[in-house]
Short mmCIF file of C-alpha atoms in Angstrom, two decimals:
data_model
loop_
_atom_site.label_atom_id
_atom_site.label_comp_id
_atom_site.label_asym_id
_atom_site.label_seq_id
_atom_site.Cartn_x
_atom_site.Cartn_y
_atom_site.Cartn_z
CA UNK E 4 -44.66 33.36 85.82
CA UNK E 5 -41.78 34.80 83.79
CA UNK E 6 -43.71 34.18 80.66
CA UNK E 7 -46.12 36.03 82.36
CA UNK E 8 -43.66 39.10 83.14
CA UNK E 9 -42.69 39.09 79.78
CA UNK E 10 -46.26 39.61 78.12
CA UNK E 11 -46.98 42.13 80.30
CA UNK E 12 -43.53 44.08 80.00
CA UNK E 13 -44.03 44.08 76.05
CA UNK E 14 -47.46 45.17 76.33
CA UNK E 15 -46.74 48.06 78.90
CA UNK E 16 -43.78 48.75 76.76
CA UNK E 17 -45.73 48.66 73.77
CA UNK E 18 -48.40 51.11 75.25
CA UNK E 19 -45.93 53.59 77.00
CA UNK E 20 -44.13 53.69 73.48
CA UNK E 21 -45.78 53.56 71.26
CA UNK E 22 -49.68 53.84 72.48
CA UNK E 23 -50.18 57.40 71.06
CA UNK E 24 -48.39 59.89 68.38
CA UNK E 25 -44.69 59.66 69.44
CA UNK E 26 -45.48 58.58 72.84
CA UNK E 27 -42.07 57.62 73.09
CA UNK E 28 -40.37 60.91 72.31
CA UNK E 29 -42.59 62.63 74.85
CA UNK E 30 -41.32 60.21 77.68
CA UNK E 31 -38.01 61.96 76.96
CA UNK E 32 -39.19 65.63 76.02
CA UNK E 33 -40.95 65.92 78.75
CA UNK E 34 -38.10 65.83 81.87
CA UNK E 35 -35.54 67.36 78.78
CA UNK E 36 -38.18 70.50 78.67
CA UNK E 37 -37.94 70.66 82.28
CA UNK E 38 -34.55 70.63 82.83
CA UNK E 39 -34.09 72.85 79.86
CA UNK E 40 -35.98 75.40 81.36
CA UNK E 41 -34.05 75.03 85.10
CA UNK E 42 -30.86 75.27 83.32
CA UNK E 43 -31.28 78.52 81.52
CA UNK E 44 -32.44 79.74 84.92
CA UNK E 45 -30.38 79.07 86.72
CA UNK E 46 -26.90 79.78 84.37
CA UNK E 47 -28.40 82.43 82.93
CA UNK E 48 -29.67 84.28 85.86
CA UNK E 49 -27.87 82.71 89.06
CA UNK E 50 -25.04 80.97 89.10
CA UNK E 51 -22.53 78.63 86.68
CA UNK E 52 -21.44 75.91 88.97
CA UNK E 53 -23.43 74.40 92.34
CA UNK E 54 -20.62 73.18 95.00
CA UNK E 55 -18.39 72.33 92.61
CA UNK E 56 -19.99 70.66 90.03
CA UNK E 57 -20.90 72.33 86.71
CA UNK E 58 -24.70 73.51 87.09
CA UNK E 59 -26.63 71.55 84.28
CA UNK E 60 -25.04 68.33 85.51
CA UNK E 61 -25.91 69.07 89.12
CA UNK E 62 -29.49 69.62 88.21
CA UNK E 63 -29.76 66.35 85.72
CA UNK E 64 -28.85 64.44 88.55
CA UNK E 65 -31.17 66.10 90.94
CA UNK E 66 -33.88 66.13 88.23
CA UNK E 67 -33.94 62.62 86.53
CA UNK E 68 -32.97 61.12 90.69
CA UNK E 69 -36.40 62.65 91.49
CA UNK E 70 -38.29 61.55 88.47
CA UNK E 71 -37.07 58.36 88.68
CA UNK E 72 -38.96 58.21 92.26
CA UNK E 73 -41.86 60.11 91.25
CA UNK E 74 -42.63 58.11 87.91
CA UNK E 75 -42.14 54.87 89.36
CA UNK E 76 -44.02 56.07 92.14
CA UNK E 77 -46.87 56.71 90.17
CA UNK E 78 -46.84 54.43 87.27
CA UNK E 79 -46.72 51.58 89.74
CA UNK E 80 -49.55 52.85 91.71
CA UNK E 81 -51.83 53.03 89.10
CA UNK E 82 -50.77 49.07 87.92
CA UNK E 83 -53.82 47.75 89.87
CA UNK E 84 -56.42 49.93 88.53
CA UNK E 85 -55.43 50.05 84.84
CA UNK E 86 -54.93 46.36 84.29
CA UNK E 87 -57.85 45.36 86.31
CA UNK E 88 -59.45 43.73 83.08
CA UNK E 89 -56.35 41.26 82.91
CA UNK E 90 -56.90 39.94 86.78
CA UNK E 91 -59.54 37.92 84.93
CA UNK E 92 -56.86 35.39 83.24
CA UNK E 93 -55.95 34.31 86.78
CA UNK E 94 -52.07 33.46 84.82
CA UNK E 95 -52.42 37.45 85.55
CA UNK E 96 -51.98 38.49 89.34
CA UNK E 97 -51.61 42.28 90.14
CA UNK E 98 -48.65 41.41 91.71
CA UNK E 99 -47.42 41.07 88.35
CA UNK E 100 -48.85 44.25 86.92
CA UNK E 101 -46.82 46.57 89.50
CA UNK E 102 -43.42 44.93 89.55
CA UNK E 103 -43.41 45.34 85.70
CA UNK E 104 -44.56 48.47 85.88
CA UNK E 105 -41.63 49.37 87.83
CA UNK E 106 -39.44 47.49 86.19
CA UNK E 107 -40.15 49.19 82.87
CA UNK E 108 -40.20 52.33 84.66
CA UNK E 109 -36.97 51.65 85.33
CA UNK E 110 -36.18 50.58 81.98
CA UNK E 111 -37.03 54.23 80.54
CA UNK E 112 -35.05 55.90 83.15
CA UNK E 113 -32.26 54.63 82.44
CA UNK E 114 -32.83 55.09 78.59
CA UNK E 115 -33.74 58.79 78.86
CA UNK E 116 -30.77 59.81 81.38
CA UNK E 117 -28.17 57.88 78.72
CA UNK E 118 -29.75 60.32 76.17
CA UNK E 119 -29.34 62.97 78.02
CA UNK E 120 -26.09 62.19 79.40
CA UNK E 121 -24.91 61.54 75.60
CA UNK E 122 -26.46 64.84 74.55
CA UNK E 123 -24.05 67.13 77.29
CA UNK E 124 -21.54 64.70 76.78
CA UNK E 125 -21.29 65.64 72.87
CA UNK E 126 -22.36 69.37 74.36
CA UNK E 127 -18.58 69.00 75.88
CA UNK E 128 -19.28 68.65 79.91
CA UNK E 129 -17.50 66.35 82.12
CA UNK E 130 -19.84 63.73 82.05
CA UNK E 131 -17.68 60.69 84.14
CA UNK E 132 -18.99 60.84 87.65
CA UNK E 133 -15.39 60.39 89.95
CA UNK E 134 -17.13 57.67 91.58
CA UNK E 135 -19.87 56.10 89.37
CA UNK E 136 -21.11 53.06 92.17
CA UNK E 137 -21.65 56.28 94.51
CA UNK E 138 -24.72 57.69 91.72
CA UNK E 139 -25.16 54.47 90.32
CA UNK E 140 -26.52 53.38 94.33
CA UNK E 141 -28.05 56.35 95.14
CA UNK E 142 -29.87 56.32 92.09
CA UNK E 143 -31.39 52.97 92.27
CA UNK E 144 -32.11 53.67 95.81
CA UNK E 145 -34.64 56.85 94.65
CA UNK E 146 -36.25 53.80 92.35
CA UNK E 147 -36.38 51.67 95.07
CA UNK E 148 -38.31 53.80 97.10
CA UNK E 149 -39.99 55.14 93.99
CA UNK E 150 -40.83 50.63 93.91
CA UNK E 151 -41.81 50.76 97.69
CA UNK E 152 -44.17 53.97 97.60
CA UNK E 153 -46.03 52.71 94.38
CA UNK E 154 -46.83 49.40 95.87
CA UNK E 155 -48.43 51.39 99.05
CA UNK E 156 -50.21 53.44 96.99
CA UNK E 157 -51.92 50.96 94.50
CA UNK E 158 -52.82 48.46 97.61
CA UNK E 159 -53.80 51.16 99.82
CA UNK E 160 -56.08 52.54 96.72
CA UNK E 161 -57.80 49.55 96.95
CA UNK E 162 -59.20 50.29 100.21
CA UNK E 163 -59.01 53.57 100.59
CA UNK E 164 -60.01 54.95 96.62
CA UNK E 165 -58.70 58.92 97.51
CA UNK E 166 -54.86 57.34 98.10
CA UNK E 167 -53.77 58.10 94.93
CA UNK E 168 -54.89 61.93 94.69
CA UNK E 169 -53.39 62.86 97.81
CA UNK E 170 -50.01 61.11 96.85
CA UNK E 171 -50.62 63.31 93.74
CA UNK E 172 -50.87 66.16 95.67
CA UNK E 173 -48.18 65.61 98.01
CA UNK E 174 -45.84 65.20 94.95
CA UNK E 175 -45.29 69.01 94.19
CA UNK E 176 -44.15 69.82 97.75
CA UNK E 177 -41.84 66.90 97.82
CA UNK E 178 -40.36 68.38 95.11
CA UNK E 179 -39.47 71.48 96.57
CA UNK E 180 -38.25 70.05 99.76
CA UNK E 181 -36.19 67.84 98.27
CA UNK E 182 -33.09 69.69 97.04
CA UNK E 183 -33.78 68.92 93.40
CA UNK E 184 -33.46 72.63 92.68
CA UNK E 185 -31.64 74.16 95.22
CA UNK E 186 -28.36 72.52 96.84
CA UNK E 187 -28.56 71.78 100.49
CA UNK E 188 -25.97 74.14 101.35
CA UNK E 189 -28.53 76.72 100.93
CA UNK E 190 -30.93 76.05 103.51
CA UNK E 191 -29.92 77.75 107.07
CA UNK E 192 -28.16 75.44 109.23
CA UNK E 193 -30.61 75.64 112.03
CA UNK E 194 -33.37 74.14 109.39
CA UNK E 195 -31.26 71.90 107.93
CA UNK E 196 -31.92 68.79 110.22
CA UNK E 197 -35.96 69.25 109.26
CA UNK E 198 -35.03 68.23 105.82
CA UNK E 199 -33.07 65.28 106.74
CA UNK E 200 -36.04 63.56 107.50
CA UNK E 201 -36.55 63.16 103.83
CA UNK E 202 -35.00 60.16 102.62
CA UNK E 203 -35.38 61.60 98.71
CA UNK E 204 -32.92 64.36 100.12
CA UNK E 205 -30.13 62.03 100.98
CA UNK E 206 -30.19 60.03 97.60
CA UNK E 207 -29.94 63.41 95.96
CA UNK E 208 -27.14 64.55 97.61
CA UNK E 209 -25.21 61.39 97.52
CA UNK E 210 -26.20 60.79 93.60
CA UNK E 211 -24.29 64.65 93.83
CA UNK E 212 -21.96 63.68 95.92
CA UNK E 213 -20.86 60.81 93.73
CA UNK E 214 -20.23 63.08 91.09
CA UNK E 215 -17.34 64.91 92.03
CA UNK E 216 -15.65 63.94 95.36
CA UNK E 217 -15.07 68.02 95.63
CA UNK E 218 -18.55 68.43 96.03
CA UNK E 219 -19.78 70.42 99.10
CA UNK E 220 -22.43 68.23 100.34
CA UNK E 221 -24.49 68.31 103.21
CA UNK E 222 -22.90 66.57 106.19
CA UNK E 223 -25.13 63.53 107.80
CA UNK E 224 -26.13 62.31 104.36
CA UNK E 225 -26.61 58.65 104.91
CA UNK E 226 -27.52 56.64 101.71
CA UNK E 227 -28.01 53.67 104.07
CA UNK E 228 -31.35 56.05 105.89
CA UNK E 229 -32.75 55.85 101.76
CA UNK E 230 -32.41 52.38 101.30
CA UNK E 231 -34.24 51.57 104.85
CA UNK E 232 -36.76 53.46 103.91
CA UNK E 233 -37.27 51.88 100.57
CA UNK E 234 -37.12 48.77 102.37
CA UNK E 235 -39.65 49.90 104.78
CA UNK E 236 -41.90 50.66 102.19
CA UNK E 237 -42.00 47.99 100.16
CA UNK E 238 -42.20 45.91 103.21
CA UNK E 239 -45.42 47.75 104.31
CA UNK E 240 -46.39 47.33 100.72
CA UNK E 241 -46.66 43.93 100.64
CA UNK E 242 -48.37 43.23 103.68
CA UNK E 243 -51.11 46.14 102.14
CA UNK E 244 -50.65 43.83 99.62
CA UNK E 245 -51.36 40.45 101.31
CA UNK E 246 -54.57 42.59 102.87
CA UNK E 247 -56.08 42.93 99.58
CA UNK E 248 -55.51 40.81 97.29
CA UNK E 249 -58.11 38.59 97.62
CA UNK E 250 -60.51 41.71 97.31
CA UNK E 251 -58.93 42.53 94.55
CA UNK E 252 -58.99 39.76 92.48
CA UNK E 253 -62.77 39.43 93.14
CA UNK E 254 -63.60 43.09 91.92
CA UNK R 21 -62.04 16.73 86.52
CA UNK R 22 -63.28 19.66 88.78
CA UNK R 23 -63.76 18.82 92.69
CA UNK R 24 -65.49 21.59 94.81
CA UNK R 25 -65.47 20.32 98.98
CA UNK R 26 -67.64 22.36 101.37
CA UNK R 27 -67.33 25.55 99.23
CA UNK R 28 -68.23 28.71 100.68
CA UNK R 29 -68.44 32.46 99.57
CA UNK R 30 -69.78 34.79 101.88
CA UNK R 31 -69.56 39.13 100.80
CA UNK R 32 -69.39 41.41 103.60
CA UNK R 33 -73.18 43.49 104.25
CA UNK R 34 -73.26 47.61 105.07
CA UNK R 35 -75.26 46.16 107.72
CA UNK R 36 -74.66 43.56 109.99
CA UNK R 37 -73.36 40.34 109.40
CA UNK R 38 -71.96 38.77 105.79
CA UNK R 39 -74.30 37.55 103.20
CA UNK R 40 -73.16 33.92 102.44
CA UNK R 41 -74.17 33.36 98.75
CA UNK R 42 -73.03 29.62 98.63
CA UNK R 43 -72.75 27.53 101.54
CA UNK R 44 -70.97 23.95 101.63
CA UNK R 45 -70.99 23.09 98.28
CA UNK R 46 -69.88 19.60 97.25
CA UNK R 47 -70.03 18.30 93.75
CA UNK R 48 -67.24 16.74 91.04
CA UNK R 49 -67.55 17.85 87.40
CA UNK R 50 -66.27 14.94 85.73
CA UNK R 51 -63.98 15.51 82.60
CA UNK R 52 -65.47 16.15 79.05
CA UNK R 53 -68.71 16.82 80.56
CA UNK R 54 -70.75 19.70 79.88
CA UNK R 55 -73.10 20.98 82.55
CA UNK R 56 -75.36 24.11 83.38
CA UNK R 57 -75.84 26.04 86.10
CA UNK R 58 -79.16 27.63 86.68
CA UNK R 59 -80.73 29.23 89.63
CA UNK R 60 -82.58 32.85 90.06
CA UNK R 61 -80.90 36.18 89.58
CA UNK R 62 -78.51 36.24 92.94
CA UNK R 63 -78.62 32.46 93.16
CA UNK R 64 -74.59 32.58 93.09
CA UNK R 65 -74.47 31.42 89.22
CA UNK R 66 -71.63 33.93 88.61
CA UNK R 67 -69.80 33.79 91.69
CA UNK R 68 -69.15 29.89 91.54
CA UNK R 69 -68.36 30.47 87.64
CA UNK R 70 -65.95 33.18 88.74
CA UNK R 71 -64.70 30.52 91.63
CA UNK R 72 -64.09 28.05 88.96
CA UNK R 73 -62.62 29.73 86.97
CA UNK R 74 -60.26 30.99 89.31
CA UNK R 75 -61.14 34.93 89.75
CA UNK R 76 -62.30 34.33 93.35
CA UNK R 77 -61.38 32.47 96.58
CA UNK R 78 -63.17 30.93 98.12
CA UNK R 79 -64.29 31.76 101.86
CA UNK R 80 -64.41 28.08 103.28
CA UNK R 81 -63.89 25.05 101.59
CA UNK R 82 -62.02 24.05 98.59
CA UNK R 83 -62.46 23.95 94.71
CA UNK R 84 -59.51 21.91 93.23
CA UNK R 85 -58.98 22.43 89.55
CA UNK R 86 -57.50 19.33 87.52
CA UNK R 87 -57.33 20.32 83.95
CA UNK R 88 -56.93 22.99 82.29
CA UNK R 89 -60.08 26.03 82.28
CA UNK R 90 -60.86 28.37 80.47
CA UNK R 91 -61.28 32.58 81.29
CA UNK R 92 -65.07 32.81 80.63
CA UNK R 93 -65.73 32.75 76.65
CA UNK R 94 -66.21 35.92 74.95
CA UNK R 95 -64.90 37.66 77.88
CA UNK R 96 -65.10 41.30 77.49
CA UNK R 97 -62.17 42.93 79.76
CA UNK R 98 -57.95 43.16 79.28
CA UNK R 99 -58.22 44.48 75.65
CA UNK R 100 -56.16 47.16 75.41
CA UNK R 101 -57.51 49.47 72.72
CA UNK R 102 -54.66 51.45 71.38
CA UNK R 103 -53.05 47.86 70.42
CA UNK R 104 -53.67 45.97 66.80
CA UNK R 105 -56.27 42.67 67.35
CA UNK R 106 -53.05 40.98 66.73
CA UNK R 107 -51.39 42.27 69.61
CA UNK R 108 -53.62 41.84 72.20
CA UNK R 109 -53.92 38.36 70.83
CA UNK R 110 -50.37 37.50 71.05
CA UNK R 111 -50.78 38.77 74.68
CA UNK R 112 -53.00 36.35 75.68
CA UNK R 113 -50.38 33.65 73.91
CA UNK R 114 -47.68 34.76 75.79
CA UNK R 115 -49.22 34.75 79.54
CA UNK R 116 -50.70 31.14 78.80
CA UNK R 117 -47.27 30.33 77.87
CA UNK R 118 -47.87 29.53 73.91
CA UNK R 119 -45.36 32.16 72.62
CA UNK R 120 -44.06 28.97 70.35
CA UNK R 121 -46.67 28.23 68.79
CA UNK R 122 -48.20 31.39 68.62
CA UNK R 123 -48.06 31.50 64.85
CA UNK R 124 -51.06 28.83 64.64
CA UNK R 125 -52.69 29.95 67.29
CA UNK R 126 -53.14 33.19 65.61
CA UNK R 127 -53.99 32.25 62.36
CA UNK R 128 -56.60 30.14 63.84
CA UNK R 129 -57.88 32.88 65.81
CA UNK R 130 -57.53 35.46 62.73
CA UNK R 131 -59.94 33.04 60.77
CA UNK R 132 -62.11 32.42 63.55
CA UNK R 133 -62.59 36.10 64.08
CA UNK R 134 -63.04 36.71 59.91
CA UNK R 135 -62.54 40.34 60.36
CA UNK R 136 -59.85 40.97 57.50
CA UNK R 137 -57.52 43.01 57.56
CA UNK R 138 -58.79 44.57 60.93
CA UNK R 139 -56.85 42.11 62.96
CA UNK R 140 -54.03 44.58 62.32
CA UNK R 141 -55.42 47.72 63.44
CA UNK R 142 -55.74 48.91 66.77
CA UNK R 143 -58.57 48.08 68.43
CA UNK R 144 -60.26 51.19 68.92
CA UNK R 145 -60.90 51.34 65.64
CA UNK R 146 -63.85 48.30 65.56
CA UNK R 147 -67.35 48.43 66.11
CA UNK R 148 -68.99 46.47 69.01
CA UNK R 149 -69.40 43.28 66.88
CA UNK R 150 -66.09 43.51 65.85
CA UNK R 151 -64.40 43.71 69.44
CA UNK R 152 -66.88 40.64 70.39
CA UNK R 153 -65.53 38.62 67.41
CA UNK R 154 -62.11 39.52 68.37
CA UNK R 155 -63.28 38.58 72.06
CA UNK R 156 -64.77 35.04 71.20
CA UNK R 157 -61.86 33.94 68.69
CA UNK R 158 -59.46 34.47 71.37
CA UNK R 159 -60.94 32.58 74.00
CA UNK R 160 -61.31 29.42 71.44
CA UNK R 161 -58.07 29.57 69.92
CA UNK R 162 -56.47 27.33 72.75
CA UNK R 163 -57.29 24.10 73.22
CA UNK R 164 -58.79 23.99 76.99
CA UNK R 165 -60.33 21.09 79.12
CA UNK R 166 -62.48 23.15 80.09
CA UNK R 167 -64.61 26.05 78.39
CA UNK R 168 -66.61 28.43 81.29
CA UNK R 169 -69.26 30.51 79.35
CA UNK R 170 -71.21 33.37 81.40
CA UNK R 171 -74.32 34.54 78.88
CA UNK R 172 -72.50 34.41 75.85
CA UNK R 173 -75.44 33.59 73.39
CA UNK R 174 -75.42 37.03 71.57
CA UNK R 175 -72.01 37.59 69.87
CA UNK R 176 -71.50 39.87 66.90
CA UNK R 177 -74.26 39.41 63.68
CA UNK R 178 -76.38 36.36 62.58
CA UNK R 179 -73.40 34.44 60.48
CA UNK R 180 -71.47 34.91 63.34
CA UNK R 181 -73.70 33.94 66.15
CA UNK R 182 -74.39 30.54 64.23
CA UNK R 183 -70.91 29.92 63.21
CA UNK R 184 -70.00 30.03 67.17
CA UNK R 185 -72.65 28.21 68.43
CA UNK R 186 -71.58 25.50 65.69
CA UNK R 187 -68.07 25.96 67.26
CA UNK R 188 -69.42 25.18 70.21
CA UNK R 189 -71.30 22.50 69.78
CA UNK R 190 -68.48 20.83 68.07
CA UNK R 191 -66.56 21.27 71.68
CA UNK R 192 -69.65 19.10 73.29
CA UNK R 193 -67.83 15.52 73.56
CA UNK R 194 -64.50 16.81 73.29
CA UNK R 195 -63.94 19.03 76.15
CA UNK R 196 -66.04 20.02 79.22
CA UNK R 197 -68.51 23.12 79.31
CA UNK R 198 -69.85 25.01 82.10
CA UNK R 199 -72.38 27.46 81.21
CA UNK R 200 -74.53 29.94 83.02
CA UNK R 201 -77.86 30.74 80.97
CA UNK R 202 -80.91 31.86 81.71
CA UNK R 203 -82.22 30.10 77.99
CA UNK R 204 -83.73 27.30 78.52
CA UNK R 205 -82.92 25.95 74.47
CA UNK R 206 -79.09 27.13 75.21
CA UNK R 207 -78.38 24.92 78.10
CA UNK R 208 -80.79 22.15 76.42
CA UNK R 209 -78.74 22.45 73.27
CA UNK R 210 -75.41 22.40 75.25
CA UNK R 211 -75.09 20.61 78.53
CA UNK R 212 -76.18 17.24 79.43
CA UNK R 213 -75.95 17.62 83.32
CA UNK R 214 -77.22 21.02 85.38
CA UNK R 215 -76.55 22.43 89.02
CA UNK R 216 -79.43 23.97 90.32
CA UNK R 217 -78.54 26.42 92.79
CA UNK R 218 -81.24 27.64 95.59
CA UNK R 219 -80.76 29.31 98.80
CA UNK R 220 -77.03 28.60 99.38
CA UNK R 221 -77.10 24.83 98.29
CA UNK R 222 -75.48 23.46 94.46
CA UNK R 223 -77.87 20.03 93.81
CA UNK R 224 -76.80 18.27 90.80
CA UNK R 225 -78.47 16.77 88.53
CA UNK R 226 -77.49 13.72 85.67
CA UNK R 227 -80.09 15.55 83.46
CA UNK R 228 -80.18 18.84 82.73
CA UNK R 229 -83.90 18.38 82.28
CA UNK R 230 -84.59 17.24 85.76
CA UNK R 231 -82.38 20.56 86.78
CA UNK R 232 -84.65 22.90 84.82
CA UNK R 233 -87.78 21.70 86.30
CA UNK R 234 -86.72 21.43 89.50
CA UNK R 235 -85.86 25.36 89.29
CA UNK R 236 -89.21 26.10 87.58
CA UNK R 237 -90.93 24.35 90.68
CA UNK R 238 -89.67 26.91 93.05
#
């Protein structure tokens, strides 16, 4: 099985890198444009520091804590689909397809925030988080969930073919209701508890939170609610996934 | 050796209640041996390849796999384009646990194929008869018990075509072949015994002869 793991990490990685023109530099461009963009916005135009912590470092975290969930999301729900030529070597099960997907997922995360964090860090901002295990945790709880979603959505597209549009779909309003790009302490108190509902919310702020121990966050933010629901959703995942796999295989 | 006991497939209907496409199913394959399936178009020829070569469950029953089988020769899926021939090759080395001696394995399949230089470029570059080269080379270049074939008479040109069918003739004796064909000189040329399928029910037959008339009687 690890043999296995390993052919299909090296081929994904092998694809994702280097599978067209400079596919690898784009992985990296691509959340760097973005956060480019939210940074001269926001220092330009609004405001130089968020709570306490120096704005462009406020919104990495925010940014690459989201992406993290939303690419792994994704990539892993589309594991299924685009390997379904492989589930013919039965070595191959999709099993295998979406926890390496993840895993590489992952694997680039972590690759393009060090860039990035060597980037400001030669830029000359305060780059140490006060208490690293703090983002560290809340970050791998965002891929956790990022794990947990993706295996819901490429079972449940197996049965139900629309799954992975509407997840699409219902990816641009999580963004905004998430507190990537605005800090909680700007939504009204009377609001505020509607947002707590979103687990994505609470690794944000406590990724933040991490960060500089002088940071206003939100009270109630409870990393524990994040990893619950990842572990929710990778639990519902793989009973999905015990549904169809047999159909799957067969396709 | 390849033991199926009271196999059963059934696929759900839009209406009503499941189609069962094989229905207690007993035979043994013995090792080395290369046999045919036949039956009409729906018979259940490519479902209880698939089954035997692992791709499906089964609904009921068993099918117990004691050496080592083959994905179906020449098969045509998992390539991934933007990769070199070499690549996807190596792939298939590493998930069937060969990375050591990958070297040989893909020289071997390199010659097989005899497409040059082209086993270094990405795949999306070759023409049809290149990909099935590719495709048939890979599935030879291990050493398997067992080789399943599903229609896999037309591959690539002329030289080709004979140089595989001389490949796999040269299997006949050494390792076991199950074929699906609807050519009546293929499985003559290639298997010994047959499995007729009808209406649900595998009968076997010691000659594929016997097989093939018994299906032309129907």
């Amino acid at each position: 099985m690890l043999s296995v793991w390993k052919a299909l990490l090296l081929r994904e990685a092998t694809f994702r890198l280097f599978g067209t023109r400079a596919a690898w530099a784009w992985l990296i461009i691509e959340p760097l444009a973005h956060f480019a963009f939210l940074t001269f916005l926001f220092t330009v135009i609004r405001q130089r520091s968020v709570g306490g912590i120096e704005t462009p470092i406020w919104l990495i975290i925010g940014l690459f804590g989201f992406f993290t969930f939303r690419r792994t999301a994704n990539q892993m729900g589309g594991a299924i689909d685009s390997n379904r030529g492989l589930f013919t070597y039965r070595q191959v099960l999709p099993f295998d397809a979406i926890i390496v997907r993840g895993f590489l997922e992952g694997l680039i995360m972590v690759f393009a925030l060090g860039v990035v964090i060597l980037i400001m860090a030669l830029a000359g901002y305060d780059v140490m988080p006060d208490r690293p295990l703090v983002t560290i945790s809340a970050l791998f709880g965002l891929w956790l969930f990022g794990c947990g979603l993706g295996l819901v959505i490429a079972t449940l597209a197996e049965m139900v073919p629309e799954t992975r549009e509407i997840f699409r779909m219902l990816m641009m309003p999580l963004y905004f209701v998430s507190g990537v790009i605005f800090p909680a302490s700007a939504i009204p108190v009377q609001y505020r508890h509607y947002f707590l509902w979103n687990p994505l919310f609470h690794g944000l702020e406590e990724a933040r939170s991490g960060f500089a121990v002088y940071y206003h966050a939100t009270p109630n933010i409870s990393i524990s609610y994040l990893y619950l629901c990842a572990l929710c959703t990778i639990g519902f995942g793989l009973l999905l996934y015990r549904r169809t796999s047999v159909a799957i295989a067969s396709a | 050796m390849i033991v199926a006991e009271d196999l059963g497939k059934k696929y759900p209907t839009r209406s009503g209640p499941p189609h069962w496409v094989l229905r207690d199913v007993n035979f043994t394959i013995p090792s080395k041996l290369s046999v045919g399936i036949i039956g009409r178009n729906g018979a259940g020829k490519s479902t209880l390849l698939r089954m035997i070569g692992g791709n499906e469950k089964p609904s009921t029953g068993s099918l117990r796999r004691l050496s080592r089988v083959s994905w179906p020769v020449g098969f045509g899926g998992g390539l991934l384009s933007s990769l070199t021939g070499r690549q996807n090759a190596k792939f298939l080395c590493r998930i069937q646990g060969r990375e050591s001696d990958s070297d040989e394995i893909l020289r071997k399949m390199q010659e097989f194929a005899d497409i040059g230089s082209a086993f270094d470029e990405p795949v999306s570059s070759y023409s049809t008869g290149m990909k099935a080269r590719l495709q048939f080379a890979m599935s030879l270049g291990f050493e398997f018990d067992v080789y399943i074939s599903d229609e896999v008479t037309s591959v690539g040109d002329a030289a080709f075509q004979k140089k595989a069918l001389a490949h796999f003739k040269s299997l006949v004796g050494k390792a076991g072949l199950i074929m699906v064909s609807h050519s009546e000189s293929t499985l003559k040329d290639f298997c010994e015994a047959g499995i007729w399928l009808n209406e649900g029910k595998a009968h076997w037959y010691d000659k594929i002869d016997d097989a093939i008339a018994a299906y032309k009687a129907t």
